[in-house]
Structure formats: C-alpha cells, structure tokens
GROMACS .gro file of C-alpha atoms in nm:
model
  227
    1MET     CA    1 -11.035   1.109  -2.174
    2PRO     CA    2 -11.328   1.262  -2.365
    3ALA     CA    3 -11.294   1.442  -2.695
    4HIS     CA    4 -11.256   1.818  -2.692
    5LYS     CA    5 -11.624   1.891  -2.749
    6ASP     CA    6 -11.720   1.684  -2.446
    7PHE     CA    7 -11.438   1.803  -2.223
    8ARG     CA    8 -11.634   2.072  -2.038
    9ASP     CA    9 -11.926   1.839  -1.966
   10TRP     CA   10 -11.693   1.562  -1.848
   11ILE     CA   11 -11.521   1.796  -1.600
   12ALA     CA   12 -11.850   1.943  -1.476
   13ALA     CA   13 -11.989   1.594  -1.419
   14ARG     CA   14 -11.693   1.504  -1.198
   15PHE     CA   15 -11.762   1.808  -0.982
   16ASP     CA   16 -12.138   1.749  -0.971
   17THR     CA   17 -12.102   1.379  -0.884
   18PRO     CA   18 -11.755   1.326  -0.741
   19PRO     CA   19 -11.629   0.981  -0.647
   20PRO     CA   20 -11.650   0.894  -0.277
   21ALA     CA   21 -11.365   1.047  -0.074
   22ARG     CA   22 -11.175   0.731   0.017
   23LEU     CA   23 -10.816   0.854   0.015
   24PRO     CA   24 -10.659   1.104   0.259
   25ASP     CA   25 -10.620   1.395   0.015
   26ASP     CA   26 -10.940   1.357  -0.189
   27GLY     CA   27 -11.114   1.662  -0.044
   28TRP     CA   28 -10.821   1.895  -0.105
   29ALA     CA   29 -10.758   1.742  -0.448
   30ARG     CA   30 -11.113   1.822  -0.551
   31LEU     CA   31 -11.090   2.179  -0.422
   32CYS     CA   32 -10.760   2.234  -0.608
   33CYS     CA   33 -10.923   2.107  -0.928
   34GLU     CA   34 -11.227   2.331  -0.885
   35LEU     CA   35 -11.000   2.633  -0.835
   36ALA     CA   36 -10.800   2.529  -1.142
   37TRP     CA   37 -11.121   2.504  -1.346
   38GLN     CA   38 -11.221   2.853  -1.233
   39ALA     CA   39 -10.883   2.992  -1.337
   40GLY     CA   40 -10.923   2.837  -1.682
   41GLN     CA   41 -11.271   2.984  -1.714
   42GLN     CA   42 -11.120   3.324  -1.641
   43GLY     CA   43 -10.860   3.287  -1.916
   44CYS     CA   44 -10.569   3.200  -1.687
   45TYR     CA   45 -10.357   2.890  -1.645
   46PRO     CA   46 -10.580   2.623  -1.486
   47VAL     CA   47 -10.396   2.570  -1.159
   48GLY     CA   48 -10.539   2.589  -0.806
   49ALA     CA   49 -10.379   2.568  -0.462
   50VAL     CA   50 -10.486   2.552  -0.098
   51LEU     CA   51 -10.310   2.582   0.237
   52VAL     CA   52 -10.421   2.352   0.518
   53ASN     CA   53 -10.328   2.353   0.887
   54GLY     CA   54 -10.242   2.066   1.119
   55ALA     CA   55 -10.607   2.022   1.217
   56ASP     CA   56 -10.686   1.954   0.849
   57GLU     CA   57 -10.867   2.287   0.816
   58LEU     CA   58 -10.853   2.521   0.519
   59VAL     CA   59 -10.645   2.833   0.587
   60CYS     CA   60 -10.666   2.998   0.243
   61SER     CA   61 -10.697   2.917  -0.126
   62ALA     CA   62 -10.593   3.071  -0.457
   63ALA     CA   63 -10.587   3.016  -0.831
   64ASN     CA   64 -10.356   3.123  -1.108
   65GLN     CA   65 -10.415   3.487  -1.209
   66VAL     CA   66 -10.139   3.541  -1.469
   67PHE     CA   67 -10.382   3.689  -1.723
   68ASP     CA   68 -10.612   3.867  -1.479
   69GLY     CA   69 -10.652   4.210  -1.641
   70HIS     CA   70 -10.310   4.198  -1.805
   71TYR     CA   71 -10.010   3.965  -1.816
   72GLN     CA   72  -9.841   3.932  -1.477
   73SER     CA   73  -9.588   3.650  -1.494
   74GLN     CA   74  -9.554   3.606  -1.117
   75ARG     CA   75  -9.922   3.539  -1.042
   76HIS     CA   76  -9.902   3.160  -1.024
   77ALA     CA   77 -10.146   2.987  -0.789
   78GLU     CA   78  -9.877   2.914  -0.528
   79MET     CA   79  -9.751   3.273  -0.537
   80GLU     CA   80 -10.104   3.408  -0.494
   81LEU     CA   81 -10.162   3.165  -0.208
   82LEU     CA   82  -9.844   3.265  -0.025
   83ASP     CA   83  -9.911   3.636  -0.080
   84GLN     CA   84 -10.248   3.587   0.084
   85PHE     CA   85 -10.111   3.376   0.367
   86GLU     CA   86  -9.823   3.609   0.453
   87ARG     CA   87 -10.051   3.913   0.441
   88TYR     CA   88 -10.342   3.784   0.647
   89PHE     CA   89 -10.218   3.483   0.846
   90ALA     CA   90  -9.860   3.580   0.931
   91ASP     CA   91  -9.906   3.481   1.297
   92GLN     CA   92  -9.958   3.113   1.213
   93PRO     CA   93  -9.662   2.874   1.263
   94ARG     CA   94  -9.545   2.714   0.941
   95ASP     CA   95  -9.442   2.375   1.073
   96ASP     CA   96  -9.791   2.221   1.064
   97LEU     CA   97  -9.900   2.364   0.727
   98THR     CA   98  -9.941   2.166   0.406
   99LEU     CA   99  -9.964   2.328   0.063
  100TYR     CA  100 -10.177   2.135  -0.186
  101VAL     CA  101 -10.164   2.230  -0.554
  102SER     CA  102 -10.313   2.082  -0.871
  103LEU     CA  103  -9.987   2.101  -1.071
  104GLU     CA  104  -9.626   2.034  -0.974
  105PRO     CA  105  -9.468   2.367  -0.870
  106CYS     CA  106  -9.232   2.540  -1.111
  107LEU     CA  107  -8.884   2.676  -1.030
  108MET     CA  108  -9.019   3.016  -0.919
  109CYS     CA  109  -9.288   2.871  -0.695
  110THR     CA  110  -9.059   2.605  -0.549
  111GLY     CA  111  -8.815   2.875  -0.440
  112ARG     CA  112  -9.094   3.079  -0.284
  113ILE     CA  113  -9.232   2.776  -0.100
  114LEU     CA  114  -8.890   2.692   0.043
  115LEU     CA  115  -8.842   3.050   0.164
  116SER     CA  116  -9.192   3.057   0.316
  117GLY     CA  117  -9.107   2.795   0.578
  118ILE     CA  118  -9.386   2.558   0.476
  119ARG     CA  119  -9.266   2.203   0.531
  120ARG     CA  120  -9.505   1.990   0.324
  121VAL     CA  121  -9.614   2.019  -0.039
  122ARG     CA  122  -9.853   1.782  -0.216
  123TYR     CA  123  -9.936   1.809  -0.587
  124LEU     CA  124 -10.163   1.622  -0.829
  125ALA     CA  125 -10.029   1.631  -1.186
  126ALA     CA  126  -9.660   1.618  -1.270
  127ASP     CA  127  -9.534   1.895  -1.499
  128LYS     CA  128  -9.265   1.738  -1.718
  129ASN     CA  129  -9.196   2.065  -1.901
  130ALA     CA  130  -9.171   2.314  -1.615
  131GLY     CA  131  -9.208   2.127  -1.286
  132PHE     CA  132  -8.917   2.166  -1.047
  133ALA     CA  133  -9.026   1.971  -0.740
  134ARG     CA  134  -8.856   1.653  -0.865
  135HIS     CA  135  -8.532   1.832  -0.963
  136MET     CA  136  -8.405   1.992  -0.645
  137HIS     CA  137  -8.075   1.803  -0.630
  138GLY     CA  138  -7.881   2.089  -0.794
  139LEU     CA  139  -7.981   2.369  -0.559
  140PRO     CA  140  -7.719   2.607  -0.409
  141PRO     CA  141  -7.630   2.533  -0.043
  142ALA     CA  142  -7.873   2.766   0.133
  143MET     CA  143  -8.168   2.653  -0.077
  144ALA     CA  144  -8.060   2.289  -0.051
  145SER     CA  145  -8.071   2.325   0.328
  146LEU     CA  146  -8.429   2.453   0.308
  147ALA     CA  147  -8.523   2.174   0.067
  148ALA     CA  148  -8.384   1.913   0.306
  149ARG     CA  149  -8.647   2.009   0.563
  150THR     CA  150  -8.932   2.014   0.311
  151THR     CA  151  -9.131   1.711   0.196
  152VAL     CA  152  -9.265   1.726  -0.159
  153SER     CA  153  -9.478   1.441  -0.295
  154THR     CA  154  -9.786   1.359  -0.498
  155MET     CA  155 -10.126   1.368  -0.331
  156LEU     CA  156 -10.291   1.053  -0.200
  157ALA     CA  157 -10.607   1.104  -0.402
  158GLU     CA  158 -10.836   0.924  -0.643
  159PRO     CA  159 -10.684   0.904  -0.995
  160VAL     CA  160 -10.973   1.106  -1.139
  161TRP     CA  161 -10.844   1.424  -0.970
  162THR     CA  162 -10.493   1.376  -1.108
  163ALA     CA  163 -10.646   1.316  -1.452
  164ILE     CA  164 -10.854   1.635  -1.429
  165ALA     CA  165 -10.559   1.845  -1.310
  166GLY     CA  166 -10.339   1.721  -1.593
  167GLU     CA  167 -10.602   1.744  -1.862
  168LEU     CA  168 -10.695   2.101  -1.770
  169VAL     CA  169 -10.334   2.204  -1.830
  170ARG     CA  170 -10.298   2.003  -2.152
  171GLU     CA  171 -10.625   2.138  -2.290
  172SER     CA  172 -10.514   2.499  -2.250
  173ALA     CA  173 -10.138   2.465  -2.310
  174ASP     CA  174 -10.126   2.590  -2.670
  175SER     CA  175 -10.348   2.893  -2.612
  176MET     CA  176 -10.156   2.986  -2.296
  177ARG     CA  177  -9.822   2.972  -2.481
  178GLN     CA  178  -9.959   3.188  -2.759
  179GLN     CA  179 -10.078   3.449  -2.511
  180VAL     CA  180  -9.744   3.458  -2.330
  181VAL     CA  181  -9.562   3.514  -2.659
  182LYS     CA  182  -9.805   3.793  -2.746
  183ALA     CA  183  -9.742   3.950  -2.406
  184TRP     CA  184  -9.365   3.931  -2.456
  185GLN     CA  185  -9.412   4.110  -2.787
  186GLY     CA  186  -9.633   4.376  -2.629
  187GLN     CA  187  -9.931   4.261  -2.834
  188LEU     CA  188 -10.163   4.130  -2.561
  189ALA     CA  189 -10.437   4.386  -2.501
  190VAL     CA  190 -10.624   4.386  -2.170
  191ASN     CA  191 -10.946   4.284  -2.345
  192ASP     CA  192 -10.777   3.979  -2.498
  193VAL     CA  193 -10.737   3.796  -2.170
  194ARG     CA  194 -11.108   3.727  -2.129
  195LEU     CA  195 -11.119   3.552  -2.466
  196ILE     CA  196 -10.864   3.277  -2.404
  197GLY     CA  197 -11.029   3.060  -2.140
  198PHE     CA  198 -11.240   2.749  -2.186
  199ASP     CA  199 -11.550   2.777  -2.402
  200GLY     CA  200 -11.893   2.821  -2.256
  201ASP     CA  201 -12.004   2.872  -1.902
  202SER     CA  202 -12.001   2.660  -1.591
  203GLY     CA  203 -12.157   2.652  -1.250
  204LEU     CA  204 -11.811   2.752  -1.126
  205ALA     CA  205 -11.768   3.046  -1.362
  206GLY     CA  206 -11.883   3.404  -1.327
  207GLY     CA  207 -11.784   3.676  -1.085
  208SER     CA  208 -11.440   3.784  -0.977
  209SER     CA  209 -11.172   3.539  -0.867
  210ALA     CA  210 -11.202   3.672  -0.513
  211GLU     CA  211 -11.577   3.613  -0.512
  212GLN     CA  212 -11.538   3.259  -0.644
  213ASN     CA  213 -11.262   3.165  -0.400
  214SER     CA  214 -11.474   3.303  -0.116
  215SER     CA  215 -11.773   3.096  -0.224
  216LEU     CA  216 -11.566   2.780  -0.193
  217GLU     CA  217 -11.411   2.878   0.140
  218ASP     CA  218 -11.757   2.949   0.284
  219GLU     CA  219 -11.820   2.572   0.301
  220PRO     CA  220 -11.566   2.461   0.564
  221GLY     CA  221 -11.742   2.133   0.632
  222ARG     CA  222 -11.723   2.034   0.267
  223TRP     CA  223 -11.345   2.014   0.252
  224GLY     CA  224 -11.100   1.797   0.434
  225ARG     CA  225 -10.987   1.443   0.475
  226LYS     CA  226 -11.261   1.328   0.707
  227GLY     CA  227 -11.627   1.275   0.642
   0.00000   0.00000   0.00000
C-alpha cells in the first residue's frame, strides 16, 4: 500500500485504469469503492453501497453522509440506501435484490437490512472493530429468524477493490473518531465537517452527494457483472 502522500494518486489511478472485470462482483465492487471515495472527499466515512436487482441492474446507490452538514449518526451508507429504496422503489419485490457495500455492515445497519426483507448482502472489507455481519449467532429469536433467510458474504471481486475499501477506512479512521467525539461534546460546528475529508481534489469530488451519485447512475452500461 502506498505511503500517505501517494495515497490519493494510487486510488485515483485504480479508478482511471481499473483491472479487467474478471470476477462476478467486480463492477459493483468498483462502484461501491467510487462512492466510498466520494464520501471521504466530502468529509464523511468512506463507505459506499448499491442495490442490484435479479437482472443484475442497478436499482439505487448511496454513500455515507454522517457528517453532511452536521453530525447525524444514522446516515450510514446502507441506511441511506434503504431510505432511498423504500421511498422510491417500494413496489419492487425484495427476494431478488442484492445489497453490495464496501465495508462490512455494523449492528445498526445489519438490523435494518434484516428488517428490509433483502435476502443477499455482499461486502468488500471486513470491519473487525464494528462489523456485525459475522456475529449474528446471538440475535434474539425474531431477528435470528430473519437472519436465517439472509445470506451475508464477501464479494467475489478482484483483491484490489477489497484493498481500496479497507484502506479508505483505515486512512480516515483517526479523524473520523475525533469528529464523533467532538460531536458528542457539542463541539462540532457545521463548517468543520468540510475540513475533515481527504486532502486535495479528485475527478470524483465536487458537487453535492446527490449530484455525484446521479452522475454514476447515469451510466447503466458501465456497471454490472457482464461485459
């Protein structure tokens, strides 16, 4: 993994010249990583998620927005994704949907996913500190019943995407923790949140999160397992 000063260039190069899509989840892995990068550029946790239907088509996408404007602890990528899905695509059956996310879901997001009716979850980087997807054996009966019908596993993707997803989180972990503590203490001003992302600019940065997500979704042929 490159040193800190080369980190931004290393990530940008992977997006500019990605490895060939040889594995089933490579397209969705790349999109999750691009959304995660955007979130980091905006001063939020670098996590991205997408929802895909049974025809391997993108339904909707989202990125973490915890520090968008002010601290909102519930605005994880999966929560934003499910808010969007349940608001705009409520008529779609859940059985054929797959949720892809760059980081292993936490306790909050795992509960929300189970209650959403989505049956398949695929993630890139494991989260040893907060990930809950690998620790569902102690759930209460009702939630355990939902978990029994849900498949959670790592994506079948090139290792570079898992490396990017994990490194984005590691690179920002200390600054994110500091900002959460400041928010708990009532010391995080609205203007502070734009100062805590990755340094510099990127071809993926600039504009609102909605605008950036839309720009990615406008390329339906670019994403997916085939091609």
